Amino acid sequence: MKVPENDPISLSNHLLASLSEQIPNINNFKGKWALIKSKLSGLQAQLADFSDFPASSSNPLAVDLLYSITQTLNDAVSLSQKCQLADLTEGKLKTQSDIDAVLAKLDRHIKDSEILIRSGVLQDGAVSTSSSKKEAVRVESRNLITRLQIGTTESKNSAMDSLLGLLQEDDKNVMIAVAQGVVPVLVRLLDSSSLEMKEKTVAAISRVSTVESSKHVLIAEGLLLLNHLLRVLESGSGFAKEKACIALQALSFSKENARAIGSRGGISSLLEICQAGTPGSQAFAAGVLKNLASVDEIKENFIEENAVFVLIGLAASGTALAQENSIGCLCNLVSDDENLRLLIVKEGGIECLKNFWDSSPNPKSLEVAVELVRRLASCSPIAEALVADGFVARLVAVLNCGVLGVRIAAARAVYELGFNSKTRKEMGECGCTVALIKMMDGKAVEEKEAAAMALSTLMLYAGNRKVFQKDERGIVNAVQLLDPLIQNLDKKYPVLILSELVHSKKCRKQMVAAGACVYLQKLVEMNVEGAKKLLESLGRGKIWGVFARP
């Protein structure tokens, strides 16, 4: 029976049957031919599966694979005929090598066929012009993911180029590709012997890491992915290192991953990039270090690697993003460590802060700088240096900015800097009091509390109390913060503010009119510090008012 050459499934089945008939007659390398025979039964089942999909005759992946299978079976039939002869015409070693090559190809065909059949690509068929864009992207993603797993290195490289183009178009494409299972395939490709493929794979992973809803899929890959990325930091190209840092920045938000990076020499590699990497890789490496520095268990690693010196150097000379991330890293490092605060100042940290602050065009990027000022200011000698370097005026300026996080950090920094009458006076004269009164009426509880904290120390200076009393919102805003219904706000701060003003008859009247007594009675029951004394002061004021009448 003549087999149609344009039907690769029928042709492959014909060759497979012919080979099965010839194998029992083979006299040479019987063990290897027995292995080939065992693989033919698996391949036969897969050819039957291909027959169930009409798309097998038109899908490029299926057509290429079936053509390759036909070629391999043709080679195997020819080889089996040679092995039936008593004398091997091409020699024993050459024939054995050819048999091993057929075995390897059959293994690859079986694996590729399984991937292709299970991928669902053969069920997709052609996408009509009326199909949704989402469906078209889904089909394309599935097709590319399959191509990344089967075929030659060249075809996989081509598929990776197409995938990168698809992922770069928009975030929705990334989410669709992730849903189709691209991440585990990418992680396996990091084992590729091709440097070009490995770099492109790191670029694809870094792109996935920039989409918030897809990060958890990368994190689920655990240590396998982390170890690959850390090896890229050690020996990859500048391009690959930058992309690896982008991915690690997303992955290091997980404390478990941060610990793993710190314990596997990641801090040393990242600091090297901060010193000698490309401008882009320096910025992202500092971003990873910022996340790592927030984990207490690995802070000692930073000290051992002399990280403060490197980070201050980058804060002085890097790009705007590199400066922001290195300052953010320093900010996380100095938490509860006075020696590190002093070291930062000694290495020129205050000057770096000034330069970054004064050159920053975006108020949002100032949040880490303001927060570092707050943490440095908790050390009295440093606080004095900050005041002398003009940070009071800088803080007051950002109390009115439109970025909530910056305002909150600035108010907390004001609280730390209000360590003596001189600085309280200076901050008041710069307009700090009025800005903080406005913040007490903010929507966020964190903003209200930060403003009350700062005002509680500013009210210790008489000049600031006068400014507060003149502002009609001052007393009312402070009294409203006493309300127990406003949760997660430390009531001791509004109590401290009002306690400094209760000696004024006018202020007492305003407090009572605003409902302070009702709130304070509840706060006394809650054992809030200073509430009972303030309530008693308001009560005495009422009595004094009665005796004062003629």
Coordinates of C-alpha atoms in Angstrom, one line a residue:
M1 CA 0.0 0.0 0.0
K2 CA 1.4 3.4 -1.0
V3 CA 1.6 5.8 1.9
P4 CA 0.9 9.5 1.0
E5 CA 4.1 11.5 1.5
N6 CA 2.2 14.7 2.5
D7 CA 0.6 12.9 5.5
P8 CA 3.5 12.7 8.1
I9 CA 1.4 10.8 10.6
S10 CA 0.6 8.0 8.2
L11 CA 4.1 7.9 6.9
S12 CA 5.5 7.8 10.4
N13 CA 3.2 4.9 11.3
H14 CA 4.3 3.0 8.2
L15 CA 7.9 3.5 9.0
L16 CA 7.3 2.5 12.6
A17 CA 5.6 -0.7 11.6
S18 CA 8.4 -1.5 9.1
L19 CA 11.0 -0.9 11.8
S20 CA 9.2 -3.1 14.3
E21 CA 9.2 -6.0 11.8
Q22 CA 12.9 -5.7 11.2
I23 CA 14.2 -5.4 14.8
P24 CA 13.8 -9.1 15.6
N25 CA 16.1 -10.0 12.6
I26 CA 18.9 -7.8 13.8
N27 CA 22.1 -9.5 14.9
N28 CA 24.3 -6.6 16.1
F29 CA 23.7 -4.4 19.2
K30 CA 20.6 -6.3 20.2
G31 CA 20.4 -4.6 23.6
K32 CA 20.3 -1.1 22.1
W33 CA 17.7 -2.2 19.5
A34 CA 15.6 -3.6 22.3
L35 CA 15.6 -0.1 23.8
I36 CA 14.6 1.4 20.5
K37 CA 11.7 -1.0 20.3
S38 CA 10.5 0.0 23.7
K39 CA 10.4 3.6 22.7
L40 CA 8.5 2.9 19.5
S41 CA 5.4 1.7 21.5
G42 CA 5.3 5.1 23.3
L43 CA 5.8 7.0 20.0
Q44 CA 3.1 5.0 18.4
A45 CA 0.6 6.0 21.1
Q46 CA 1.6 9.6 20.6
L47 CA 1.1 9.4 16.9
A48 CA -2.4 8.2 17.6
D49 CA -3.0 11.2 19.8
F50 CA -1.8 13.5 17.0
S51 CA -4.4 11.9 14.7
D52 CA -7.2 13.0 17.2
F53 CA -6.3 16.7 16.6
P54 CA -7.2 18.0 13.1
A55 CA -4.9 21.0 13.8
S56 CA -1.9 18.6 13.7
S57 CA -1.8 18.9 9.9
S58 CA -1.7 22.7 9.9
N59 CA -0.1 23.7 13.2
P60 CA 3.5 24.7 12.5
L61 CA 4.8 23.2 15.7
A62 CA 3.1 19.8 15.0
V63 CA 4.1 19.8 11.3
D64 CA 7.8 20.4 12.2
L65 CA 7.8 17.8 14.9
L66 CA 6.1 15.1 12.8
Y67 CA 8.6 15.8 10.0
S68 CA 11.5 15.4 12.4
I69 CA 9.9 12.1 13.6
T70 CA 9.6 10.9 10.0
Q71 CA 13.3 11.7 9.4
T72 CA 14.5 9.9 12.5
L73 CA 12.4 6.8 11.7
N74 CA 13.8 6.8 8.1
D75 CA 17.3 6.9 9.6
A76 CA 16.4 4.1 12.0
V77 CA 15.0 1.8 9.2
S78 CA 18.1 2.3 7.2
L79 CA 20.3 1.6 10.2
S80 CA 18.4 -1.5 11.1
Q81 CA 19.0 -2.9 7.6
K82 CA 22.8 -2.4 8.1
C83 CA 22.7 -4.1 11.5
Q84 CA 21.1 -7.3 10.0
L85 CA 24.3 -7.9 8.0
A86 CA 27.0 -10.2 9.4
D87 CA 29.7 -7.5 8.8
L88 CA 29.1 -3.9 9.7
T89 CA 30.1 -2.0 6.6
E90 CA 30.7 1.3 8.4
G91 CA 32.5 -0.2 11.4
K92 CA 31.4 -1.0 14.9
L93 CA 32.1 2.4 16.5
K94 CA 30.4 4.4 13.8
T95 CA 27.3 2.2 13.8
Q96 CA 27.1 2.3 17.6
S97 CA 27.3 6.1 17.5
D98 CA 24.5 6.2 14.9
I99 CA 22.3 4.0 17.0
D100 CA 22.9 6.2 20.1
A101 CA 22.0 9.3 18.0
V102 CA 18.7 7.6 17.0
L103 CA 18.0 6.7 20.6
A104 CA 18.6 10.3 21.7
K105 CA 16.4 11.7 18.9
L106 CA 13.5 9.3 19.8
D107 CA 13.8 10.4 23.5
R108 CA 13.5 14.0 22.4
H109 CA 10.6 13.4 20.0
I110 CA 8.7 11.5 22.8
K111 CA 9.3 14.4 25.2
D112 CA 8.4 17.1 22.7
S113 CA 5.3 15.2 21.6
E114 CA 4.1 14.9 25.2
I115 CA 4.7 18.7 25.8
L116 CA 2.9 19.6 22.6
I117 CA -0.1 17.4 23.1
R118 CA -0.5 18.5 26.8
S119 CA 0.0 22.2 26.0
G120 CA -3.4 22.6 24.4
V121 CA -2.0 24.3 21.4
L122 CA -3.5 21.7 19.0
Q123 CA -6.9 22.5 20.4
D124 CA -6.7 26.3 19.8
G125 CA -6.9 26.2 16.0
A126 CA -6.8 29.4 14.1
V127 CA -7.9 32.7 15.9
S128 CA -10.5 34.5 13.9
T129 CA -10.5 38.2 13.4
S130 CA -13.6 38.4 15.5
S131 CA -11.8 36.8 18.5
S132 CA -11.0 39.0 21.5
K133 CA -7.5 40.4 21.9
K134 CA -7.3 38.6 25.2
E135 CA -8.0 35.3 23.5
A136 CA -5.5 36.0 20.8
V137 CA -2.8 36.7 23.4
R138 CA -3.8 33.6 25.3
V139 CA -3.4 31.4 22.2
E140 CA -0.1 33.2 21.2
S141 CA 1.3 32.8 24.8
R142 CA 0.5 29.1 24.9
N143 CA 2.1 28.6 21.5
L144 CA 5.3 30.4 22.5
I145 CA 5.5 28.6 25.8
T146 CA 5.3 25.3 23.9
R147 CA 7.9 26.4 21.4
L148 CA 10.3 27.3 24.3
Q149 CA 10.2 23.6 25.3
I150 CA 10.5 21.7 22.0
G151 CA 12.7 21.9 19.0
T152 CA 16.2 23.3 18.3
T153 CA 18.1 26.0 20.2
E154 CA 17.5 28.4 17.3
S155 CA 13.7 27.9 17.3
K156 CA 13.7 28.3 21.1
N157 CA 15.7 31.5 20.8
S158 CA 13.2 32.8 18.2
A159 CA 10.3 31.9 20.5
M160 CA 11.9 33.8 23.3
D161 CA 12.3 36.9 21.2
S162 CA 8.6 36.7 20.3
L163 CA 7.7 36.2 24.0
L164 CA 9.7 39.2 25.1
G165 CA 8.0 41.3 22.5
L166 CA 4.6 40.1 23.7
L167 CA 5.4 40.7 27.4
Q168 CA 6.7 44.3 26.7
E169 CA 3.4 45.3 25.0
D170 CA 1.5 45.7 28.3
D171 CA 1.0 44.3 31.8
K172 CA -2.2 42.4 30.7
N173 CA -0.1 40.3 28.3
V174 CA 2.2 39.4 31.2
M175 CA -0.7 38.3 33.4
I176 CA -2.1 36.1 30.6
A177 CA 1.3 34.5 29.9
V178 CA 1.7 33.8 33.6
A179 CA -1.7 32.2 33.8
Q180 CA -0.7 30.0 30.9
G181 CA 2.3 28.7 32.9
V182 CA 5.2 30.7 31.5
V183 CA 7.1 31.1 34.8
P184 CA 8.1 27.4 35.5
V185 CA 9.2 27.1 31.9
L186 CA 11.4 30.2 32.2
V187 CA 12.9 28.9 35.4
R188 CA 13.9 25.7 33.7
L189 CA 15.4 27.6 30.8
L190 CA 17.9 29.3 33.2
D191 CA 19.7 26.0 33.0
S192 CA 20.3 26.5 29.3
S193 CA 23.8 26.1 28.1
S194 CA 23.3 29.0 25.7
L195 CA 24.4 32.3 27.3
E196 CA 22.1 34.2 24.9
M197 CA 19.1 32.2 25.9
K198 CA 19.9 32.5 29.6
E199 CA 20.1 36.3 29.3
K200 CA 16.9 36.6 27.5
T201 CA 15.2 34.3 30.1
V202 CA 16.4 36.6 32.9
A203 CA 15.0 39.6 30.9
A204 CA 11.6 37.8 30.7
I205 CA 11.6 37.0 34.4
S206 CA 12.5 40.6 35.3
R207 CA 9.5 41.8 33.2
V208 CA 7.1 39.4 35.0
S209 CA 8.5 40.7 38.3
T210 CA 7.4 44.2 37.5
V211 CA 3.7 43.3 37.4
E212 CA 2.4 43.2 41.0
S213 CA -0.2 40.5 40.5
S214 CA 2.3 38.1 39.1
K215 CA 5.1 38.4 41.7
H216 CA 3.6 35.6 43.9
V217 CA 4.1 33.1 41.0
L218 CA 7.8 34.0 40.9
I219 CA 8.1 33.8 44.7
A220 CA 6.5 30.3 44.6
E221 CA 9.5 29.1 42.6
G222 CA 11.6 29.5 45.8
L223 CA 15.3 28.8 46.1
L224 CA 15.7 27.3 42.6
L225 CA 15.0 30.7 41.0
L226 CA 16.9 32.7 43.7
N227 CA 20.0 30.6 43.2
H228 CA 19.9 31.1 39.4
L229 CA 19.6 34.8 39.8
L230 CA 22.4 35.0 42.3
R231 CA 24.7 33.2 39.9
V232 CA 23.8 35.8 37.3
L233 CA 24.9 38.5 39.8
E234 CA 28.3 36.8 40.1
S235 CA 29.1 36.0 36.5
G236 CA 26.5 37.5 34.2
S237 CA 26.9 40.4 31.7
G238 CA 26.0 44.0 32.7
F239 CA 22.6 43.6 31.0
A240 CA 21.8 40.3 32.7
K241 CA 22.9 41.6 36.1
E242 CA 20.6 44.6 35.8
K243 CA 17.6 42.4 34.8
A244 CA 18.4 39.9 37.7
C245 CA 18.5 42.9 40.2
I246 CA 15.0 44.0 38.9
A247 CA 13.7 40.5 39.6
L248 CA 15.4 40.2 43.0
Q249 CA 14.0 43.6 44.0
A250 CA 10.5 42.1 43.7
L251 CA 11.4 38.7 45.3
S252 CA 13.3 40.2 48.3
F253 CA 10.1 41.8 49.7
S254 CA 9.5 38.3 51.1
K255 CA 11.5 38.0 54.4
E256 CA 12.2 34.3 53.7
N257 CA 13.7 35.2 50.3
A258 CA 15.6 38.1 51.8
R259 CA 17.2 35.8 54.4
A260 CA 18.1 33.3 51.6
I261 CA 19.8 36.0 49.5
G262 CA 21.7 37.3 52.6
S263 CA 22.9 33.8 53.5
R264 CA 24.1 33.0 50.0
G265 CA 26.5 35.8 49.5
G266 CA 24.0 38.1 47.8
I267 CA 24.9 41.2 49.8
S268 CA 28.6 41.0 48.6
S269 CA 27.6 40.6 45.0
L270 CA 25.0 43.5 45.2
L271 CA 27.5 45.8 46.8
E272 CA 30.0 45.0 44.0
I273 CA 27.4 46.1 41.5
C274 CA 26.8 49.3 43.4
Q275 CA 30.4 50.1 43.1
A276 CA 31.2 49.0 39.5
G277 CA 27.9 48.2 37.7
T278 CA 26.0 50.0 35.0
P279 CA 24.0 53.0 36.3
G280 CA 20.8 51.0 35.9
S281 CA 22.1 47.9 37.7
Q282 CA 23.5 50.1 40.5
A283 CA 20.0 51.6 41.1
F284 CA 18.3 48.2 41.2
A285 CA 21.0 46.5 43.2
A286 CA 20.6 49.3 45.9
G287 CA 16.8 48.6 45.7
V288 CA 17.4 44.9 46.6
L289 CA 19.8 45.9 49.4
K290 CA 17.1 48.3 50.8
N291 CA 14.7 45.4 51.1
L292 CA 17.4 43.1 52.7
A293 CA 18.3 45.8 55.2
S294 CA 14.9 45.7 56.7
V295 CA 15.5 42.1 58.0
D296 CA 17.2 42.2 61.4
E297 CA 18.9 38.8 61.1
I298 CA 21.1 39.8 58.1
K299 CA 22.0 43.3 59.1
E300 CA 25.3 42.0 60.5
N301 CA 26.2 40.9 57.0
F302 CA 26.0 44.6 55.9
I303 CA 28.4 45.6 58.6
E304 CA 30.9 42.8 57.7
E305 CA 30.8 43.9 54.0
N306 CA 31.5 47.6 54.9
A307 CA 28.2 48.5 53.2
V308 CA 27.8 52.0 54.7
F309 CA 30.9 53.3 52.8
V310 CA 29.6 51.8 49.5
L311 CA 26.0 53.1 50.0
I312 CA 27.1 56.6 50.9
G313 CA 29.4 56.6 47.8
L314 CA 26.4 55.7 45.6
A315 CA 24.2 58.2 47.4
A316 CA 26.7 60.9 46.5
S317 CA 27.3 59.9 42.8
G318 CA 24.6 57.6 41.5
T319 CA 21.5 58.3 39.4
A320 CA 18.5 59.8 41.2
L321 CA 17.0 56.3 41.7
A322 CA 20.3 54.8 42.9
Q323 CA 20.6 57.7 45.4
E324 CA 17.0 57.2 46.6
N325 CA 17.5 53.4 47.1
S326 CA 20.9 53.7 48.8
I327 CA 19.4 56.3 51.2
G328 CA 16.5 54.0 51.8
C329 CA 18.9 51.2 52.5
L330 CA 20.8 53.3 55.0
C331 CA 17.5 54.3 56.6
N332 CA 16.6 50.6 57.2
L333 CA 20.1 49.8 58.5
V334 CA 20.2 52.5 61.2
S335 CA 17.0 51.4 62.9
D336 CA 17.9 51.0 66.6
D337 CA 21.6 51.2 66.0
E338 CA 23.2 54.4 67.3
N339 CA 26.8 53.3 66.2
L340 CA 25.7 53.0 62.6
R341 CA 24.0 56.5 62.8
L342 CA 27.3 58.0 64.0
L343 CA 29.2 56.1 61.2
I344 CA 26.9 57.5 58.5
V345 CA 27.5 61.0 59.7
K346 CA 31.2 60.4 59.9
E347 CA 31.3 59.1 56.3
G348 CA 29.5 62.3 55.0
G349 CA 25.9 61.1 55.2
I350 CA 24.5 64.5 56.1
E351 CA 26.1 66.2 53.1
C352 CA 24.7 63.4 50.8
L353 CA 21.3 63.9 52.3
K354 CA 21.4 67.7 51.7
N355 CA 22.5 67.3 48.1
F356 CA 19.9 64.6 47.3
W357 CA 17.1 66.6 49.0
D358 CA 17.9 69.9 47.3
S359 CA 18.2 68.3 43.8
S360 CA 15.2 66.0 44.0
P361 CA 12.4 67.2 41.5
N362 CA 9.9 64.7 42.9
P363 CA 8.5 65.0 46.4
K364 CA 7.7 61.3 46.6
S365 CA 11.4 60.4 46.3
L366 CA 12.1 62.5 49.4
E367 CA 10.2 60.1 51.7
V368 CA 13.3 57.9 52.4
A369 CA 15.5 61.0 53.0
V370 CA 13.0 62.5 55.4
E371 CA 12.7 59.2 57.2
L372 CA 16.5 58.9 57.5
V373 CA 16.6 62.5 59.0
R374 CA 14.1 61.3 61.6
R375 CA 16.1 58.2 62.5
L376 CA 19.4 60.2 62.7
A377 CA 17.7 62.9 64.8
S378 CA 16.9 60.4 67.6
C379 CA 20.7 60.8 68.4
S380 CA 21.1 64.2 70.1
P381 CA 24.6 65.1 68.7
I382 CA 23.4 64.3 65.2
A383 CA 20.2 66.2 65.8
E384 CA 22.2 69.3 66.5
A385 CA 24.2 68.9 63.4
L386 CA 21.0 68.5 61.3
V387 CA 19.6 71.7 62.7
A388 CA 22.9 73.5 62.0
D389 CA 22.8 72.3 58.4
G390 CA 19.4 73.8 57.7
F391 CA 17.1 70.7 57.9
V392 CA 14.5 72.5 60.0
A393 CA 13.5 74.7 57.0
R394 CA 13.6 71.7 54.7
L395 CA 11.3 69.7 56.9
V396 CA 8.8 72.6 57.3
A397 CA 8.7 73.0 53.5
V398 CA 7.6 69.3 52.9
L399 CA 5.0 69.4 55.7
N400 CA 2.8 71.1 53.1
C401 CA 3.6 68.8 50.1
G402 CA 1.0 66.6 48.4
V403 CA 2.6 63.3 49.3
L404 CA 1.1 61.7 52.5
G405 CA 4.1 59.5 53.3
V406 CA 6.5 62.5 53.1
R407 CA 4.3 64.6 55.4
I408 CA 4.1 61.9 58.0
A409 CA 7.8 61.3 58.0
A410 CA 8.5 65.0 58.2
A411 CA 6.1 65.4 61.2
R412 CA 7.9 62.5 63.0
A413 CA 11.2 64.1 62.2
V414 CA 10.0 67.4 63.7
Y415 CA 9.1 65.5 66.9
E416 CA 12.7 64.1 67.1
L417 CA 14.3 67.5 66.4
G418 CA 12.3 69.3 69.1
F419 CA 14.9 68.4 71.7
N420 CA 15.4 71.9 73.1
S421 CA 13.7 75.3 73.3
K422 CA 16.0 76.8 70.6
T423 CA 15.0 74.3 67.9
R424 CA 11.3 74.4 69.0
K425 CA 11.4 78.2 68.5
E426 CA 13.2 77.9 65.1
M427 CA 10.6 75.4 63.9
G428 CA 7.7 77.5 65.1
E429 CA 9.1 80.6 63.4
C430 CA 9.5 78.7 60.1
G431 CA 5.7 78.0 60.1
C432 CA 5.8 74.5 61.5
T433 CA 2.9 74.9 63.9
V434 CA 0.3 76.1 61.4
A435 CA 1.2 73.2 59.0
L436 CA 0.9 70.6 61.7
I437 CA -2.5 72.0 62.8
K438 CA -3.7 71.4 59.3
M439 CA -2.3 67.9 59.3
M440 CA -4.2 67.0 62.5
D441 CA -7.4 67.3 60.3
G442 CA -6.0 64.9 57.7
K443 CA -7.9 61.8 56.6
A444 CA -5.2 59.2 57.5
V445 CA -4.9 58.3 61.2
E446 CA -1.1 58.0 60.7
E447 CA -1.0 61.7 59.6
K448 CA -3.1 62.8 62.5
E449 CA -0.9 61.0 65.0
A450 CA 2.3 62.2 63.5
A451 CA 1.1 65.9 63.6
A452 CA 0.0 65.5 67.2
M453 CA 3.4 64.0 68.2
A454 CA 5.2 66.9 66.7
L455 CA 2.9 69.5 68.2
S456 CA 3.2 67.9 71.7
T457 CA 6.8 68.9 71.8
L458 CA 6.5 72.2 70.0
M459 CA 3.9 73.4 72.6
L460 CA 6.6 73.3 75.2
Y461 CA 7.7 76.7 73.7
A462 CA 5.5 79.7 74.6
G463 CA 5.8 81.3 71.2
N464 CA 4.4 78.2 69.5
R465 CA 1.5 78.1 72.0
K466 CA 0.5 81.6 71.0
V467 CA 0.5 80.7 67.3
F468 CA -1.6 77.6 68.1
Q469 CA -4.2 79.6 70.1
K470 CA -4.6 82.1 67.3
D471 CA -5.5 79.4 64.8
E472 CA -9.2 78.7 65.2
R473 CA -8.8 75.1 64.0
G474 CA -6.1 74.3 66.6
I475 CA -8.1 73.4 69.8
V476 CA -10.9 71.8 67.8
N477 CA -8.6 69.6 65.8
A478 CA -6.7 68.5 68.9
V479 CA -9.9 67.8 70.9
Q480 CA -11.3 65.7 68.0
L481 CA -8.3 63.4 68.3
L482 CA -9.3 62.5 71.9
D483 CA -12.4 60.7 70.5
P484 CA -11.9 57.0 71.4
L485 CA -13.7 56.1 68.2
I486 CA -10.5 57.2 66.3
Q487 CA -8.5 54.0 66.8
N488 CA -4.8 53.3 66.4
L489 CA -3.9 56.8 67.5
D490 CA -1.9 57.3 70.7
K491 CA -4.2 59.6 72.8
K492 CA -1.3 60.8 75.0
Y493 CA -0.2 63.2 72.2
P494 CA -3.4 65.3 71.9
V495 CA -3.6 65.2 75.8
L496 CA -0.1 66.7 76.0
I497 CA -1.0 69.4 73.5
L498 CA -4.1 70.5 75.4
S499 CA -2.4 70.2 78.8
E500 CA 0.0 72.9 77.7
L501 CA -2.9 75.2 76.8
V502 CA -5.4 74.5 79.6
H503 CA -4.1 77.4 81.8
S504 CA -5.6 79.8 79.3
K505 CA -9.3 80.6 80.1
K506 CA -10.1 81.1 76.4
C507 CA -8.5 77.7 75.5
R508 CA -10.4 76.0 78.3
K509 CA -13.7 77.3 77.0
Q510 CA -12.9 76.1 73.5
M511 CA -11.9 72.7 74.8
V512 CA -15.2 72.3 76.7
A513 CA -17.2 73.6 73.8
A514 CA -15.6 71.1 71.5
G515 CA -16.5 68.2 73.8
A516 CA -13.2 67.5 75.5
C517 CA -14.8 66.6 78.9
V518 CA -16.9 63.8 77.3
Y519 CA -13.9 62.3 75.5
L520 CA -11.6 62.7 78.5
Q521 CA -14.0 60.9 80.9
K522 CA -13.8 57.9 78.5
L523 CA -10.0 58.2 78.3
V524 CA -9.7 58.2 82.1
E525 CA -11.5 54.9 82.1
M526 CA -9.0 53.7 79.5
N527 CA -6.1 54.8 81.8
V528 CA -4.7 57.1 79.1
E529 CA -1.7 59.0 80.5
G530 CA -2.5 62.6 81.5
A531 CA -6.2 62.4 80.8
K532 CA -7.3 62.5 84.4
K533 CA -5.2 65.5 85.2
L534 CA -6.4 67.4 82.1
L535 CA -10.1 66.6 82.9
E536 CA -9.5 67.9 86.5
S537 CA -8.0 71.1 85.1
L538 CA -11.0 71.7 82.9
G539 CA -13.3 71.0 85.9
R540 CA -11.4 73.5 88.1
G541 CA -11.7 76.0 85.3
K542 CA -15.5 75.8 85.5
I543 CA -15.4 76.4 89.3
W544 CA -13.1 79.3 88.9
G545 CA -15.4 80.7 86.3
V546 CA -18.3 80.6 88.8
F547 CA -16.4 82.4 91.6
A548 CA -15.3 85.1 89.1
R549 CA -18.8 86.2 88.5
P550 CA -19.9 89.4 90.3

